[in-house]
PDB file of C-alpha atoms and ligand atoms in Angstrom:
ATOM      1  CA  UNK A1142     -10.344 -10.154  18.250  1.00  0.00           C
ATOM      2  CA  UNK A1143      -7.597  -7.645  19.147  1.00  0.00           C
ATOM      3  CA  UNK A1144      -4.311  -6.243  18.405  1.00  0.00           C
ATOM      4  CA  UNK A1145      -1.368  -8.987  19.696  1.00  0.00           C
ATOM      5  CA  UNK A1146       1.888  -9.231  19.229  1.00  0.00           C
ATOM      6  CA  UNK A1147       3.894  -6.639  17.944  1.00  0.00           C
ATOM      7  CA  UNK A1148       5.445  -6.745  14.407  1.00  0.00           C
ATOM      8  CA  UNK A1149       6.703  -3.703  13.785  1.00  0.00           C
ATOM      9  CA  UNK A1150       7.732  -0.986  16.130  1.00  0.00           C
ATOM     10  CA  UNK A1151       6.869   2.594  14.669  1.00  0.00           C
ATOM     11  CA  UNK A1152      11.007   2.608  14.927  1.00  0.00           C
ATOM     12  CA  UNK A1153      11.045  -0.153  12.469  1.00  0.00           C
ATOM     13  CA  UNK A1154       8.499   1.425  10.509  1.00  0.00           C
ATOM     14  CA  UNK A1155       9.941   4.871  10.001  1.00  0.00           C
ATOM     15  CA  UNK A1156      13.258   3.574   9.414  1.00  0.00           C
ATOM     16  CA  UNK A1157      12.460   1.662   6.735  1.00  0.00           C
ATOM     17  CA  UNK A1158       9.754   4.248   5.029  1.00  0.00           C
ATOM     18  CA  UNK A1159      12.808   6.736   5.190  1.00  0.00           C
ATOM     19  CA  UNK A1160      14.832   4.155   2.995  1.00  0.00           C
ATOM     20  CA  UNK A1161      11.463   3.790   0.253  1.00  0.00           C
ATOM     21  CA  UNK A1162      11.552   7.383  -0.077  1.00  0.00           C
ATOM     22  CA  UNK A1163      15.176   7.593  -1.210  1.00  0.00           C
ATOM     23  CA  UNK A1164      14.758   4.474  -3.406  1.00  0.00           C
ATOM     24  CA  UNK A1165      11.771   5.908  -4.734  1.00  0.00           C
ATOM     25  CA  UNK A1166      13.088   9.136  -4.861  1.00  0.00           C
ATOM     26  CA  UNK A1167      16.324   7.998  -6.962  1.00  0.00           C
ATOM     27  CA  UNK A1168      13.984   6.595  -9.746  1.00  0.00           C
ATOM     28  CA  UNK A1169      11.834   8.976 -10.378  1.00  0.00           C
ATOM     29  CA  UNK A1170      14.629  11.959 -10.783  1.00  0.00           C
ATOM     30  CA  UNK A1171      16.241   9.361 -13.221  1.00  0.00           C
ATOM     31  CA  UNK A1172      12.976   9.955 -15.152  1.00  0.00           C
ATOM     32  CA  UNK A1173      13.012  12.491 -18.278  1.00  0.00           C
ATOM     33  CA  UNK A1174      11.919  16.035 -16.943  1.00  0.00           C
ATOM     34  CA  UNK A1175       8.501  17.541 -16.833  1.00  0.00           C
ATOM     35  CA  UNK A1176       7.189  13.885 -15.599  1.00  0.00           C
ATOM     36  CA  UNK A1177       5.591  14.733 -12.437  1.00  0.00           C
ATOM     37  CA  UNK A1178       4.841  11.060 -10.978  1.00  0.00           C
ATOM     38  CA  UNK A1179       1.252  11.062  -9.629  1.00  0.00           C
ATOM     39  CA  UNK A1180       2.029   8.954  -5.772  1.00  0.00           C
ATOM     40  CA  UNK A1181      -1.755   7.289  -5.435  1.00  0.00           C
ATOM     41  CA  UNK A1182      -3.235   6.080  -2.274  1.00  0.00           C
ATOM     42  CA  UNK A1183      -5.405   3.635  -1.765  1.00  0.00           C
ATOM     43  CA  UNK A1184      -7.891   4.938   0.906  1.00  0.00           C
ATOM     44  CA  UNK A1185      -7.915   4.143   3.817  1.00  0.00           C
ATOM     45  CA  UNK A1186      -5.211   1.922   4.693  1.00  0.00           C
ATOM     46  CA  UNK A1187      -2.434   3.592   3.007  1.00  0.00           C
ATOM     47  CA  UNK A1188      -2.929   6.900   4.559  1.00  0.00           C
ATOM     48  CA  UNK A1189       0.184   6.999   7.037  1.00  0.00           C
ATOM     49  CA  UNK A1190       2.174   4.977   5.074  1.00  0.00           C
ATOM     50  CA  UNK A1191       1.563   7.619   1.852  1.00  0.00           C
ATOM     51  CA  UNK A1192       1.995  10.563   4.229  1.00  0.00           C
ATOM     52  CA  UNK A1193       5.424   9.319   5.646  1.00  0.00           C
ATOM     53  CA  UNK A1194       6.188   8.234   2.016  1.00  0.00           C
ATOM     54  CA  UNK A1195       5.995  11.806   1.089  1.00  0.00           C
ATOM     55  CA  UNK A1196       7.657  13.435   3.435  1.00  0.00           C
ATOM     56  CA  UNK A1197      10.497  10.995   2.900  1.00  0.00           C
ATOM     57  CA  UNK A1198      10.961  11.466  -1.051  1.00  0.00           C
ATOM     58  CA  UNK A1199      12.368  14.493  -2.487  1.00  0.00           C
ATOM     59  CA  UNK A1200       9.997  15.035  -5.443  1.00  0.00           C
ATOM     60  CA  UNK A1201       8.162  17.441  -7.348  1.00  0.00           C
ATOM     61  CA  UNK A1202       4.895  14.704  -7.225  1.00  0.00           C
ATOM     62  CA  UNK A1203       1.060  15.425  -7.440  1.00  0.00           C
ATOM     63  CA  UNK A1204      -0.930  12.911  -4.829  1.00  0.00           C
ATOM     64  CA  UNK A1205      -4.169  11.380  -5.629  1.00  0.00           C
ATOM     65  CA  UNK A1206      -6.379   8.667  -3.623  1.00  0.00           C
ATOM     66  CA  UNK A1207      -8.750   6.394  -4.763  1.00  0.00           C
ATOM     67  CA  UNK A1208     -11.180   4.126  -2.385  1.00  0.00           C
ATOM     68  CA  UNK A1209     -10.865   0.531  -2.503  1.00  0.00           C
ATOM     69  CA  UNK A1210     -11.994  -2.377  -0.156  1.00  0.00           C
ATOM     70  CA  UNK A1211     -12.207  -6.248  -0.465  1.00  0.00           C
ATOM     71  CA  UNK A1212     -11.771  -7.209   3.098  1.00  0.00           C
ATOM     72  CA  UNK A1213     -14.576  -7.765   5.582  1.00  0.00           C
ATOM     73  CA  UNK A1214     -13.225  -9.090   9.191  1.00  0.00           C
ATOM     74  CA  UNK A1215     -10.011 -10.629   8.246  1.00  0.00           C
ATOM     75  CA  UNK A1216     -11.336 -12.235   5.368  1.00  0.00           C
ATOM     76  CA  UNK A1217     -10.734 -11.223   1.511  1.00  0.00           C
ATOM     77  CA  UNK A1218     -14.104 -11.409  -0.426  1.00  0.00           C
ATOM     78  CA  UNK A1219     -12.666 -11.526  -3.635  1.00  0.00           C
ATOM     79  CA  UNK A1220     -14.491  -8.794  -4.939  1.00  0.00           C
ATOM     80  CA  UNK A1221     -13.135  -4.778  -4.753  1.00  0.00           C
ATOM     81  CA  UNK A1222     -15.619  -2.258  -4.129  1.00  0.00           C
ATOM     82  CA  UNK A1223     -15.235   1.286  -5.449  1.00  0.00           C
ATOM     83  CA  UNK A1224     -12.687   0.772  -8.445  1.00  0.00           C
ATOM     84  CA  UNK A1225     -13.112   4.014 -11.044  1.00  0.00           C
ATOM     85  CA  UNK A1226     -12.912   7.136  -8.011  1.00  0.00           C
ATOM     86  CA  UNK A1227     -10.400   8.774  -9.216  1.00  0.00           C
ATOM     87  CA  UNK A1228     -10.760  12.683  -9.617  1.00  0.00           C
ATOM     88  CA  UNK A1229      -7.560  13.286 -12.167  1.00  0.00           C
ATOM     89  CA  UNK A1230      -6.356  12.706 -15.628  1.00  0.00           C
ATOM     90  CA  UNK A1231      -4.039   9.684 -15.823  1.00  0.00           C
ATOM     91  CA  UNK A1232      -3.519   9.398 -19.422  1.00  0.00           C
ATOM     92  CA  UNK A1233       0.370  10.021 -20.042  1.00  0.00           C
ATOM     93  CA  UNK A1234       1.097   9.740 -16.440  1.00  0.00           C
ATOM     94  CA  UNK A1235       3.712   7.901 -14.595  1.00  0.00           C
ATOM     95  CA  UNK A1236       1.364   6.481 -11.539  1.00  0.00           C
ATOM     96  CA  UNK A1237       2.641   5.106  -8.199  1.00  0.00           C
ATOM     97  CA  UNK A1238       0.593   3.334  -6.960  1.00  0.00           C
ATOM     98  CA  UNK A1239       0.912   3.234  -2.466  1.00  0.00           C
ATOM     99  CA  UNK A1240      -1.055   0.894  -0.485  1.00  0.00           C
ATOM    100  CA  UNK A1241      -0.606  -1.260   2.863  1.00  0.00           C
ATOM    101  CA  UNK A1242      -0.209  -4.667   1.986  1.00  0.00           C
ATOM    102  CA  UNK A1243       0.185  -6.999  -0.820  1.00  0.00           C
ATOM    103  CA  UNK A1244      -2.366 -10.048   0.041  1.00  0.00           C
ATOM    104  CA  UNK A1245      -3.977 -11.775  -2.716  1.00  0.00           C
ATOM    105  CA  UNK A1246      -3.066  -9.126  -5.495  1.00  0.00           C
ATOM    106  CA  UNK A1247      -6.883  -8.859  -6.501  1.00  0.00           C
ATOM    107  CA  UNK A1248      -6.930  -5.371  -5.436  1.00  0.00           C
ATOM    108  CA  UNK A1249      -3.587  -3.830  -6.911  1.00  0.00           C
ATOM    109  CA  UNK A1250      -3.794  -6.047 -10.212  1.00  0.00           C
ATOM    110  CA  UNK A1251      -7.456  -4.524 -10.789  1.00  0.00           C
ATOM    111  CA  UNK A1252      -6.131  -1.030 -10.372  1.00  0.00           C
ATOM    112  CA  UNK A1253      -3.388  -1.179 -12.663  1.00  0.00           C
ATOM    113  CA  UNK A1254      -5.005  -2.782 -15.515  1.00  0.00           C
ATOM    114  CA  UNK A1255      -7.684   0.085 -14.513  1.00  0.00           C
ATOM    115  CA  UNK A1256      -4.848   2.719 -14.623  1.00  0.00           C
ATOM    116  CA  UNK A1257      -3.158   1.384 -18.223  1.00  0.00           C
ATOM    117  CA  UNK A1258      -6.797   1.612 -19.398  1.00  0.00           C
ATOM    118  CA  UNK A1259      -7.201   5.083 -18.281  1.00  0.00           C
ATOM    119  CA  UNK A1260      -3.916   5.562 -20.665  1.00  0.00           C
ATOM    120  CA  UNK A1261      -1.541   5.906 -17.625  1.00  0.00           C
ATOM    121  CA  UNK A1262       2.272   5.954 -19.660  1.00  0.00           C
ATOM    122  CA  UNK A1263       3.981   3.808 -16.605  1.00  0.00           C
ATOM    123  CA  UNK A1264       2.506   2.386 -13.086  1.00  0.00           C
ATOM    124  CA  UNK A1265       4.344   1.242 -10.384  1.00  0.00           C
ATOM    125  CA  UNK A1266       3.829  -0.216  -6.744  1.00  0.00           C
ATOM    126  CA  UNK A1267       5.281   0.318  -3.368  1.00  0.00           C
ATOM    127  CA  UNK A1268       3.830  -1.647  -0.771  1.00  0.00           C
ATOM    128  CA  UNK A1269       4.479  -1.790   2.961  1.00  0.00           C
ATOM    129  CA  UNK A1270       4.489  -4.887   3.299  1.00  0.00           C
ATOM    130  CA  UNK A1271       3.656  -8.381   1.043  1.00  0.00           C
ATOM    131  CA  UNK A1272       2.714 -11.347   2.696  1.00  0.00           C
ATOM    132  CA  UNK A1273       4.754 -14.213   2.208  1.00  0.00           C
ATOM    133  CA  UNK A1274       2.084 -16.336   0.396  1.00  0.00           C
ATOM    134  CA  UNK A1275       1.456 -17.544  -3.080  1.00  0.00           C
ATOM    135  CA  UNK A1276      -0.254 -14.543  -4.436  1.00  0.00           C
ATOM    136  CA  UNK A1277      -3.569 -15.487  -6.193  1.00  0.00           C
ATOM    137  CA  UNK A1278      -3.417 -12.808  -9.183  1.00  0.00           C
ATOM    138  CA  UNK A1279       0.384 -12.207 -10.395  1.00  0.00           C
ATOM    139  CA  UNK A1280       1.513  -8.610  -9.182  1.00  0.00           C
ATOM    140  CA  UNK A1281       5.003  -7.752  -8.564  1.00  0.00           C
ATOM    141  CA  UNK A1282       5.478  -4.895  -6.368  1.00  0.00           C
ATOM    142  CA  UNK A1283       8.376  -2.605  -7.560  1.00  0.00           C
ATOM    143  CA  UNK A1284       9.077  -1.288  -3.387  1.00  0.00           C
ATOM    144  CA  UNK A1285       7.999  -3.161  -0.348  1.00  0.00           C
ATOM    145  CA  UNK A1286       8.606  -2.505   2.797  1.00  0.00           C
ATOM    146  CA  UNK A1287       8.483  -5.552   4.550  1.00  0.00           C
ATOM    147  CA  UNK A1288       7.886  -9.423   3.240  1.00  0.00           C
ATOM    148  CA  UNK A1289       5.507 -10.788   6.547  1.00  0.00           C
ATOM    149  CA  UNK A1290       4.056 -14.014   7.362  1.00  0.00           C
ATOM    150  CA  UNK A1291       0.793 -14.887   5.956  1.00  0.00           C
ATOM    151  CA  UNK A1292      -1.341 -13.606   9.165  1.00  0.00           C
ATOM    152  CA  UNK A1293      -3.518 -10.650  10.139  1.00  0.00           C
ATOM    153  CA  UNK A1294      -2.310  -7.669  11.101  1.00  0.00           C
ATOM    154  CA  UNK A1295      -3.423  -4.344  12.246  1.00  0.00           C
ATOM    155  CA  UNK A1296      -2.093  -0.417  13.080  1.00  0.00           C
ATOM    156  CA  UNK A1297      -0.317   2.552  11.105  1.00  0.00           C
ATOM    157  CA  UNK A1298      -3.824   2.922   8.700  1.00  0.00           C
ATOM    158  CA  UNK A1299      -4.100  -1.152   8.637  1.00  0.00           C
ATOM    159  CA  UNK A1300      -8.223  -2.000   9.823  1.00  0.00           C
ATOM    160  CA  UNK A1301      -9.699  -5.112  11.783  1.00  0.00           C
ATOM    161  CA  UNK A1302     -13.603  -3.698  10.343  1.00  0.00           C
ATOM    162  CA  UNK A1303     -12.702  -0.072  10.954  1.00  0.00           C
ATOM    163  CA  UNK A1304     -10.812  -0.269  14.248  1.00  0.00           C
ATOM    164  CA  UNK A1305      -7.082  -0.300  14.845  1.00  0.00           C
ATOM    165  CA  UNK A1306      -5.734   1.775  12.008  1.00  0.00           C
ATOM    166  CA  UNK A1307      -4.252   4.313  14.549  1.00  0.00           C
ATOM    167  CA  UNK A1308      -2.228   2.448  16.148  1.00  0.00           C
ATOM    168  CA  UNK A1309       1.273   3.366  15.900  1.00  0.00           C
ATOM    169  CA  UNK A1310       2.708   0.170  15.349  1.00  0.00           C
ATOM    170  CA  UNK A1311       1.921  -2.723  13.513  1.00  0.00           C
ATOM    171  CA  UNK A1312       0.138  -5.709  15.779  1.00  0.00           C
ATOM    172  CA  UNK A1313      -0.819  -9.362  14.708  1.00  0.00           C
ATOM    173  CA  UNK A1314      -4.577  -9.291  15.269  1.00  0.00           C
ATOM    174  CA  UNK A1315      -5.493 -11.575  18.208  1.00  0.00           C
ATOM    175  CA  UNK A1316      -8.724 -13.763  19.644  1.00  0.00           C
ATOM    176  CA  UNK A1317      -7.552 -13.245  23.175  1.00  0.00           C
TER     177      UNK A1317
HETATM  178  P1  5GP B2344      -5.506  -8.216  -1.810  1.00  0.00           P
HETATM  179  O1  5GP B2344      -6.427  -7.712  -2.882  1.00  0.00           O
HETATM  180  O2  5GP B2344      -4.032  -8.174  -2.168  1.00  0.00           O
HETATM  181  O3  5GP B2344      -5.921  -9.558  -1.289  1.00  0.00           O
HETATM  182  O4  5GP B2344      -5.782  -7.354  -0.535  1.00  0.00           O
HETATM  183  C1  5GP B2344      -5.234  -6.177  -0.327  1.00  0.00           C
HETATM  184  C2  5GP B2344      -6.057  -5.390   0.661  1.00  0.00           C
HETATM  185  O5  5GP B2344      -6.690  -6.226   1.645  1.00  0.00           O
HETATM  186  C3  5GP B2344      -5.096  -4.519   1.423  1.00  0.00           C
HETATM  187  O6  5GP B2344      -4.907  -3.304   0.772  1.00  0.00           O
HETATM  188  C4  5GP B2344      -5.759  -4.416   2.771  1.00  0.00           C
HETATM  189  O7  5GP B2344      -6.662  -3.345   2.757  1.00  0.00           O
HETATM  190  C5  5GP B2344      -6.506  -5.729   2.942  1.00  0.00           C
HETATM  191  N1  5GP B2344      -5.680  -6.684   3.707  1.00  0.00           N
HETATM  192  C6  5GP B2344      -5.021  -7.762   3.255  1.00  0.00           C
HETATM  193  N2  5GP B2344      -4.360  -8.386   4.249  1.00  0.00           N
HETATM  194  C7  5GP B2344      -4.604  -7.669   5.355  1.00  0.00           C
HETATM  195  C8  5GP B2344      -4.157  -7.786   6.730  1.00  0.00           C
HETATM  196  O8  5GP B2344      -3.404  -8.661   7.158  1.00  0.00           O
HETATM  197  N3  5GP B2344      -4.627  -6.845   7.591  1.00  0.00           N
HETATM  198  C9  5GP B2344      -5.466  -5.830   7.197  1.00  0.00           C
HETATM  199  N4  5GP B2344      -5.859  -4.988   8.136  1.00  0.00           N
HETATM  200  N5  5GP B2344      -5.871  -5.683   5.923  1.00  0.00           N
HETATM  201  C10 5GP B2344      -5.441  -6.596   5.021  1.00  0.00           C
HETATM  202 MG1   MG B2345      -5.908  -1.627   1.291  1.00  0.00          MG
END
C-alpha cells in the first residue's frame, strides 16, 4: 500500500484552511468577551491542519490536544483508544474541537459527549475533510474543509499505520 493519486495539492489545502480561519475567526469574535475558545487537536492527525488553522484565525484562543485512535491499516475498529487525556479545565469553556477527517463519527461523537460531561459551555467541530458516506454515529461538523469520496487517504498529518502523515499533500492510499 502507498500514497496514489493526488487529492489535494498543498495549494488547495492552504487555500481553503485560510478561508476556515476567517469563518472560524468571524464566530468566535461574535462571542461575548472574556470567552477564550479552547481550539483542541486530536493527536496526531490533526497536527498541520490545527497549526495552519491557527495561524489563519485571528483569535485570542488557548490550544489543547488530546490522543485518540480507532484506525488500524485502513480499517476503523470501532473502538477509540485514549479518550479522557486532556490536561485542562473544560468546564465553562467554549471547545473547538480540530481533527482530520470525519469517517464514521465514532471518534468525534465520543469526544463531545466526553467534553459536555466535563461541563464544557459550547463544543464545536471543524474538520478537514468528511467523507461522503452515511455516517454511522450522527455528528454534524460546524467547518469542513472538504466533503471527499468514501476512500483512504493519506498526507498533511493523515497516517497509513504511522507512515505518510508528512506528506505535503493529500494522496488516495494505493496497492500498487
Ligand atoms: P471515525 O471515528 O469518524 O470513523 O474516524 C475518524 C478517525 O479515523 C480520523 O480522525 C482518522 O484518524 C481516521 N481515519 C478515518 N478515515 C481515514 C482515512 O481515509 N485516512 C486516514 N489516514 N485516517 C482516517
Ligand atoms: Mg484522527
Amino acid at each position: 500500500m502507498k500514497p496514489g493519486r493526488v487529492l489535494l495539492t498543498q495549494a488547495q489545502i492552504h487555500a481553503r484552511v485560510r478561508q476556515l480561519g476567517q469563518g472560524v475567526s468571524r464566530h468566535y469574535r461574535g462571542q461575548p468577551p472574556g470567552q477564550r475558545p479552547i481550539f483542541l487537536g486530536v493527536m496526531n492527525g490533526a497536527l498541520f491542519f490545527l497549526a495552519d488553522l491557527l495561524h489563519a484565525v485571528d483569535l485570542d484562543t488557548e490550544i489543547s490536544c488530546v490522543r485518540l485512535a480507532s484506525y488500524q491499516g485502513t480499517q476503523s475498529t470501532g473502538r477509540i483508544r485514549g479518550l479522557g487525556v486532556l490536561g485542562k479545565s473544560i468546564a465553562g469553556r467554549h471547545v473547538l474541537i480540530v481533527d482530520d477527517i470525519l469517517d464514521t463519527g465514532r471518534t468525534l461523537s465520543a469526544l463531545a459527549r466526553r467534553l459536555k460531561k466535563l461541563g464544557a459551555s459550547d463544543v464545536k467541530i471543524c474538520v478537514l475533510l468528511e467523507k461522503r458516506r452515511r455516517h454511522e454515529v450522527a455528528v454534524r461538523p460546524d467547518w469542513v474543509g472538504f466533503k471527499i469520496a468514501d476512500e483512504f487517504v493519506v498526507g498533511y498529518g493523515l497516517d497509513y499505520n504511522g507512515r505518510y502523515r508528512t506528506l505535503k499533500q493529500i494522496r488516495i492510499l494505493s496497492k500498487n
